[in-house]
C-alpha cells in the first residue's frame, strides 16, 4: 500500500498545471527530435538541459528538479517513438534503436500502408511504456531497500560495474570504448581535489578550478558534433517520402501485432534494466525472436506488421527499464540516462537508494509523469502523423543555426563565461572527430558523470579500512559486483577472440 500512496502523491505532483505543460512540451519536442534524422535522444536531452534551467528559475529547488526531469524524460521516451517515423516514411532511422524498424516499416510504406505502420508503432510504444512503468513501480522500492545496505565499498564496485557494462557493450570496438571510458574518467579529475584542495590539470586557468561543466561537454559532444558533421558532409534532407493513406490499423493488423507488442514490451523492459544494453540491442533481439517463432519467417523484410510492432515496443520498453538502475542504484543504464543523471545532480538531487526517501516528489512525480506522457504520446501521435512527416522536410539551413543558437546561449547562461563557449566549440569539434572515427561517446559521458563518485567512494572505503584494499573483496556484495563487472568485460572479449561477431551498439 505504501507504493500506491507514494504513486498517488506522484500523480499529484505530475498533474500540477506547469508539470503537465512540461510533460507535453517534453514528448512533443522528443517526437520531433526522433523524427529529425541524426539528432537522437542523447543530443536532444543534452540540448534542452539549459532550456529547462531557465524555464524553472522561479520554482523552489525541489520543484525545479521535478519539473526539469519530467520534461527531459519526456524528450527521452518521445524520441524513442519519433525515430520510427523517418524509418517508416524515409527508410532513414531517426536514431539507432529504430534501425530495425526500417526493414519492414519502409516496405509497408511502399505498399501504401504507411499509416497503419505508424499507428502500430504508436500503439506498441504506448503499451511498452505502460508495461515498463508498471515494472518500475513494482521494482523501485524493493531495489532501493536492497541498495540502502550498500556502503562505500559496495558503491565503488557497483559504479565500476556500471562503467564496465556501458563501456564493454558500447560501439563496435571494445578497445575504443575503453579508451573513451578512461578519457571520461580523466576529464572528471579536472579541478580542485575535494579532500586535499590541490588543483589537478587546471594549468593555472581559474575557470577550470570548479571542474568541467557537465552541460558544456554533453552539448558540445552531441549537439554541436552533429552540426559539424552535417556541415562538413553537406547533408541535406533528400529522399522520397512515402504517402500516408489510412491511419488506423485494421482488425487483422491489430490481431497480428498483439503478440509481438506484448513480447517486445517485456523483452525490451528486461534488457533495458541491464546497464549498458540499451534500446538498440532490445529492438534487434525482439525482431530476431519474432522471426524465429513466426510461422511465416519469409514475410520478414517484405512488409509484415510484426516486424514494426516488435522492435518499436522493445525500444520503448527498454527506455522505461533503463530508468530503474538510474533511480534506484544511481547507475545510468544508457548514454541518455547518464545525461539525465547529470541533470539531476545539477539540481543537487542524487539518484540512488536515498532518492525515494530524500526526494519523493522528484522520484514519484517522474514515474507518474511517464504514465501521463505515454497517454499524451498516443493522443498526440495518432492524429499528427501527417504533420510529423512534414518535420522531416525541415531544410538543414534553418535547423542547424537554431541548434547552434540554443547550444551557445544555453551553455553561456549557466556560468556566464565566454570560456565555456570556447570549451563548447572545442568539444563540438572533438565530438565530430570521435564520431567520424567510430569512437562511442556514451562511455565518455558515463566516465565524466561517475568519475567523482567512484573516487569519493573509493576514498571513503579505504579510510574506513585504514588503507586496506582487500575491503573491496572481503564484503560479499562488493565481491559479487566486481566479479559481474569482470565477466561483463571478459565474455564479449573471449567471444571476439573466438571469431564471433558481437553486435551491440549503445543508443546514441
mmCIF file of C-alpha atoms in Angstrom, residues 158-350:
data_model
loop_
_atom_site.group_PDB
_atom_site.id
_atom_site.type_symbol
_atom_site.label_atom_id
_atom_site.label_comp_id
_atom_site.label_asym_id
_atom_site.label_seq_id
_atom_site.Cartn_x
_atom_site.Cartn_y
_atom_site.Cartn_z
ATOM 1 C CA UNK A 158 28.586 -1.009 -8.344
ATOM 2 C CA UNK A 159 29.827 2.044 -10.232
ATOM 3 C CA UNK A 160 32.681 0.031 -11.710
ATOM 4 C CA UNK A 161 30.018 -2.435 -12.893
ATOM 5 C CA UNK A 162 28.091 0.449 -14.490
ATOM 6 C CA UNK A 163 31.236 1.581 -16.317
ATOM 7 C CA UNK A 164 32.106 -1.975 -17.375
ATOM 8 C CA UNK A 165 28.568 -2.605 -18.642
ATOM 9 C CA UNK A 166 28.212 0.505 -20.792
ATOM 10 C CA UNK A 167 31.855 0.552 -21.884
ATOM 11 C CA UNK A 168 32.082 -3.167 -22.614
ATOM 12 C CA UNK A 169 28.996 -3.066 -24.809
ATOM 13 C CA UNK A 170 29.144 0.363 -26.458
ATOM 14 C CA UNK A 171 30.194 0.559 -30.085
ATOM 15 C CA UNK A 172 31.887 -1.863 -32.448
ATOM 16 C CA UNK A 173 35.346 -1.771 -30.865
ATOM 17 C CA UNK A 174 35.847 -2.656 -27.207
ATOM 18 C CA UNK A 175 39.282 -1.000 -27.292
ATOM 19 C CA UNK A 176 37.814 2.314 -28.464
ATOM 20 C CA UNK A 177 35.034 2.048 -25.863
ATOM 21 C CA UNK A 178 37.611 1.608 -23.088
ATOM 22 C CA UNK A 179 39.728 4.491 -24.407
ATOM 23 C CA UNK A 180 36.637 6.718 -24.209
ATOM 24 C CA UNK A 181 35.808 5.493 -20.684
ATOM 25 C CA UNK A 182 39.304 6.318 -19.424
ATOM 26 C CA UNK A 183 39.164 9.680 -21.230
ATOM 27 C CA UNK A 184 35.860 10.478 -19.466
ATOM 28 C CA UNK A 185 37.357 9.496 -16.093
ATOM 29 C CA UNK A 186 40.399 11.708 -16.781
ATOM 30 C CA UNK A 187 38.176 14.681 -17.646
ATOM 31 C CA UNK A 188 36.279 14.145 -14.377
ATOM 32 C CA UNK A 189 39.507 14.693 -12.362
ATOM 33 C CA UNK A 190 39.991 18.266 -13.674
ATOM 34 C CA UNK A 191 39.538 20.879 -10.912
ATOM 35 C CA UNK A 192 40.274 21.199 -7.209
ATOM 36 C CA UNK A 193 40.606 17.958 -5.238
ATOM 37 C CA UNK A 194 37.691 17.811 -2.774
ATOM 38 C CA UNK A 195 39.861 16.389 0.026
ATOM 39 C CA UNK A 196 43.309 18.000 -0.302
ATOM 40 C CA UNK A 197 42.328 21.159 -2.203
ATOM 41 C CA UNK A 198 45.140 20.567 -4.718
ATOM 42 C CA UNK A 199 44.486 21.841 -8.260
ATOM 43 C CA UNK A 200 44.558 18.998 -10.810
ATOM 44 C CA UNK A 201 45.068 19.512 -14.565
ATOM 45 C CA UNK A 202 43.954 23.168 -14.325
ATOM 46 C CA UNK A 203 47.180 24.707 -15.803
ATOM 47 C CA UNK A 204 46.572 27.851 -13.711
ATOM 48 C CA UNK A 205 43.322 28.554 -15.591
ATOM 49 C CA UNK A 206 40.939 29.807 -12.894
ATOM 50 C CA UNK A 207 37.854 28.755 -14.906
ATOM 51 C CA UNK A 208 38.911 25.097 -14.542
ATOM 52 C CA UNK A 209 39.139 25.118 -10.720
ATOM 53 C CA UNK A 210 35.488 24.099 -10.490
ATOM 54 C CA UNK A 211 35.999 21.270 -12.998
ATOM 55 C CA UNK A 212 34.425 20.901 -16.429
ATOM 56 C CA UNK A 213 30.755 21.874 -16.589
ATOM 57 C CA UNK A 214 28.878 18.670 -17.483
ATOM 58 C CA UNK A 215 26.430 20.568 -19.686
ATOM 59 C CA UNK A 216 29.216 22.137 -21.796
ATOM 60 C CA UNK A 217 30.751 18.734 -22.511
ATOM 61 C CA UNK A 218 27.416 16.991 -23.269
ATOM 62 C CA UNK A 219 26.007 19.716 -25.557
ATOM 63 C CA UNK A 220 29.360 20.108 -27.334
ATOM 64 C CA UNK A 221 29.895 16.395 -27.987
ATOM 65 C CA UNK A 222 26.366 15.586 -29.129
ATOM 66 C CA UNK A 223 24.544 18.656 -30.423
ATOM 67 C CA UNK A 224 27.460 20.640 -31.916
ATOM 68 C CA UNK A 225 29.196 17.435 -33.007
ATOM 69 C CA UNK A 226 26.127 16.607 -35.140
ATOM 70 C CA UNK A 227 26.065 20.166 -36.517
ATOM 71 C CA UNK A 228 29.711 19.939 -37.642
ATOM 72 C CA UNK A 229 29.007 16.554 -39.224
ATOM 73 C CA UNK A 230 26.019 17.922 -41.143
ATOM 74 C CA UNK A 231 28.012 20.973 -42.350
ATOM 75 C CA UNK A 232 31.189 19.144 -43.323
ATOM 76 C CA UNK A 233 29.317 16.295 -45.030
ATOM 77 C CA UNK A 234 26.922 18.761 -46.679
ATOM 78 C CA UNK A 235 23.951 16.728 -45.508
ATOM 79 C CA UNK A 236 20.505 17.651 -46.809
ATOM 80 C CA UNK A 237 17.120 16.115 -46.150
ATOM 81 C CA UNK A 238 16.676 14.478 -49.507
ATOM 82 C CA UNK A 239 14.631 11.387 -50.141
ATOM 83 C CA UNK A 240 11.232 10.374 -51.381
ATOM 84 C CA UNK A 241 8.630 10.439 -48.609
ATOM 85 C CA UNK A 242 6.046 7.694 -48.791
ATOM 86 C CA UNK A 243 2.421 8.847 -48.913
ATOM 87 C CA UNK A 244 0.273 8.251 -45.831
ATOM 88 C CA UNK A 245 -3.132 6.798 -46.616
ATOM 89 C CA UNK A 246 -5.336 5.142 -43.978
ATOM 90 C CA UNK A 247 -4.031 5.952 -40.480
ATOM 91 C CA UNK A 248 -5.973 3.491 -38.308
ATOM 92 C CA UNK A 249 -4.835 -0.159 -38.469
ATOM 93 C CA UNK A 250 -7.344 -2.876 -39.464
ATOM 94 C CA UNK A 251 -8.605 -5.581 -37.053
ATOM 95 C CA UNK A 252 -6.293 -8.120 -38.682
ATOM 96 C CA UNK A 253 -3.350 -5.722 -38.213
ATOM 97 C CA UNK A 254 -4.162 -5.386 -34.503
ATOM 98 C CA UNK A 255 -4.586 -9.153 -34.105
ATOM 99 C CA UNK A 256 -1.307 -9.871 -35.904
ATOM 100 C CA UNK A 257 0.658 -7.321 -33.860
ATOM 101 C CA UNK A 258 -0.793 -8.080 -30.367
ATOM 102 C CA UNK A 259 1.676 -10.920 -29.636
ATOM 103 C CA UNK A 260 4.779 -9.091 -30.952
ATOM 104 C CA UNK A 261 3.837 -5.972 -28.942
ATOM 105 C CA UNK A 262 3.448 -7.989 -25.700
ATOM 106 C CA UNK A 263 6.681 -9.965 -26.220
ATOM 107 C CA UNK A 264 8.626 -6.900 -27.393
ATOM 108 C CA UNK A 265 7.463 -4.842 -24.379
ATOM 109 C CA UNK A 266 8.570 -7.461 -21.839
ATOM 110 C CA UNK A 267 11.835 -8.298 -23.603
ATOM 111 C CA UNK A 268 12.669 -4.614 -24.032
ATOM 112 C CA UNK A 269 11.951 -3.870 -20.373
ATOM 113 C CA UNK A 270 14.233 -6.620 -19.041
ATOM 114 C CA UNK A 271 17.036 -5.735 -21.488
ATOM 115 C CA UNK A 272 16.636 -2.045 -20.539
ATOM 116 C CA UNK A 273 17.159 -2.872 -16.842
ATOM 117 C CA UNK A 274 20.632 -4.273 -17.664
ATOM 118 C CA UNK A 275 23.138 -1.403 -17.558
ATOM 119 C CA UNK A 276 24.689 -0.816 -20.957
ATOM 120 C CA UNK A 277 22.400 -2.997 -23.066
ATOM 121 C CA UNK A 278 20.257 -0.150 -24.411
ATOM 122 C CA UNK A 279 17.271 0.152 -26.723
ATOM 123 C CA UNK A 280 19.215 -0.777 -29.865
ATOM 124 C CA UNK A 281 20.025 -4.242 -28.528
ATOM 125 C CA UNK A 282 16.400 -4.684 -27.354
ATOM 126 C CA UNK A 283 14.976 -3.864 -30.802
ATOM 127 C CA UNK A 284 17.412 -6.259 -32.547
ATOM 128 C CA UNK A 285 16.633 -9.089 -30.100
ATOM 129 C CA UNK A 286 12.856 -8.678 -30.361
ATOM 130 C CA UNK A 287 12.976 -8.696 -34.184
ATOM 131 C CA UNK A 288 15.129 -11.860 -34.200
ATOM 132 C CA UNK A 289 12.758 -13.500 -31.662
ATOM 133 C CA UNK A 290 9.658 -12.739 -33.749
ATOM 134 C CA UNK A 291 11.313 -14.083 -36.901
ATOM 135 C CA UNK A 292 12.348 -17.280 -35.071
ATOM 136 C CA UNK A 293 8.869 -18.047 -33.681
ATOM 137 C CA UNK A 294 6.871 -16.864 -36.715
ATOM 138 C CA UNK A 295 5.013 -19.416 -38.845
ATOM 139 C CA UNK A 296 5.934 -17.298 -41.889
ATOM 140 C CA UNK A 297 9.516 -16.038 -41.315
ATOM 141 C CA UNK A 298 9.863 -15.374 -45.054
ATOM 142 C CA UNK A 299 7.464 -12.398 -44.658
ATOM 143 C CA UNK A 300 10.001 -10.526 -42.500
ATOM 144 C CA UNK A 301 11.716 -7.842 -44.555
ATOM 145 C CA UNK A 302 8.794 -7.869 -47.014
ATOM 146 C CA UNK A 303 6.485 -5.574 -45.008
ATOM 147 C CA UNK A 304 4.988 -7.635 -42.170
ATOM 148 C CA UNK A 305 3.413 -5.626 -39.354
ATOM 149 C CA UNK A 306 5.066 -7.838 -36.694
ATOM 150 C CA UNK A 307 8.431 -6.513 -37.943
ATOM 151 C CA UNK A 308 7.327 -2.997 -36.920
ATOM 152 C CA UNK A 309 5.372 -3.826 -33.748
ATOM 153 C CA UNK A 310 8.089 -5.891 -32.002
ATOM 154 C CA UNK A 311 11.167 -3.601 -32.298
ATOM 155 C CA UNK A 312 9.156 -0.420 -31.641
ATOM 156 C CA UNK A 313 7.653 -1.943 -28.473
ATOM 157 C CA UNK A 314 11.088 -3.222 -27.404
ATOM 158 C CA UNK A 315 12.922 0.096 -27.740
ATOM 159 C CA UNK A 316 10.231 1.924 -25.728
ATOM 160 C CA UNK A 317 10.168 -0.843 -23.107
ATOM 161 C CA UNK A 318 13.957 -0.515 -22.814
ATOM 162 C CA UNK A 319 13.770 3.256 -22.234
ATOM 163 C CA UNK A 320 11.454 2.645 -19.232
ATOM 164 C CA UNK A 321 13.597 -0.238 -17.979
ATOM 165 C CA UNK A 322 16.749 1.928 -18.124
ATOM 166 C CA UNK A 323 15.144 4.243 -15.533
ATOM 167 C CA UNK A 324 15.285 1.503 -12.866
ATOM 168 C CA UNK A 325 19.080 1.324 -12.344
ATOM 169 C CA UNK A 326 19.245 5.130 -12.682
ATOM 170 C CA UNK A 327 16.667 5.922 -9.986
ATOM 171 C CA UNK A 328 17.255 3.050 -7.563
ATOM 172 C CA UNK A 329 21.016 2.473 -7.781
ATOM 173 C CA UNK A 330 22.324 5.720 -9.252
ATOM 174 C CA UNK A 331 23.785 3.796 -12.220
ATOM 175 C CA UNK A 332 22.777 5.041 -15.691
ATOM 176 C CA UNK A 333 21.701 2.174 -17.940
ATOM 177 C CA UNK A 334 22.424 4.059 -21.173
ATOM 178 C CA UNK A 335 24.032 7.198 -22.555
ATOM 179 C CA UNK A 336 20.772 9.163 -22.372
ATOM 180 C CA UNK A 337 20.136 8.181 -18.742
ATOM 181 C CA UNK A 338 23.736 9.259 -17.968
ATOM 182 C CA UNK A 339 22.782 12.733 -19.235
ATOM 183 C CA UNK A 340 19.542 12.627 -17.187
ATOM 184 C CA UNK A 341 21.643 11.704 -14.149
ATOM 185 C CA UNK A 342 23.934 14.671 -14.804
ATOM 186 C CA UNK A 343 20.857 16.931 -14.979
ATOM 187 C CA UNK A 344 19.570 15.642 -11.611
ATOM 188 C CA UNK A 345 22.980 16.167 -9.980
ATOM 189 C CA UNK A 346 22.951 19.763 -11.327
ATOM 190 C CA UNK A 347 19.811 20.282 -9.190
ATOM 191 C CA UNK A 348 21.533 18.695 -6.140
ATOM 192 C CA UNK A 349 19.365 15.581 -6.436
ATOM 193 C CA UNK A 350 21.496 12.438 -6.120
#
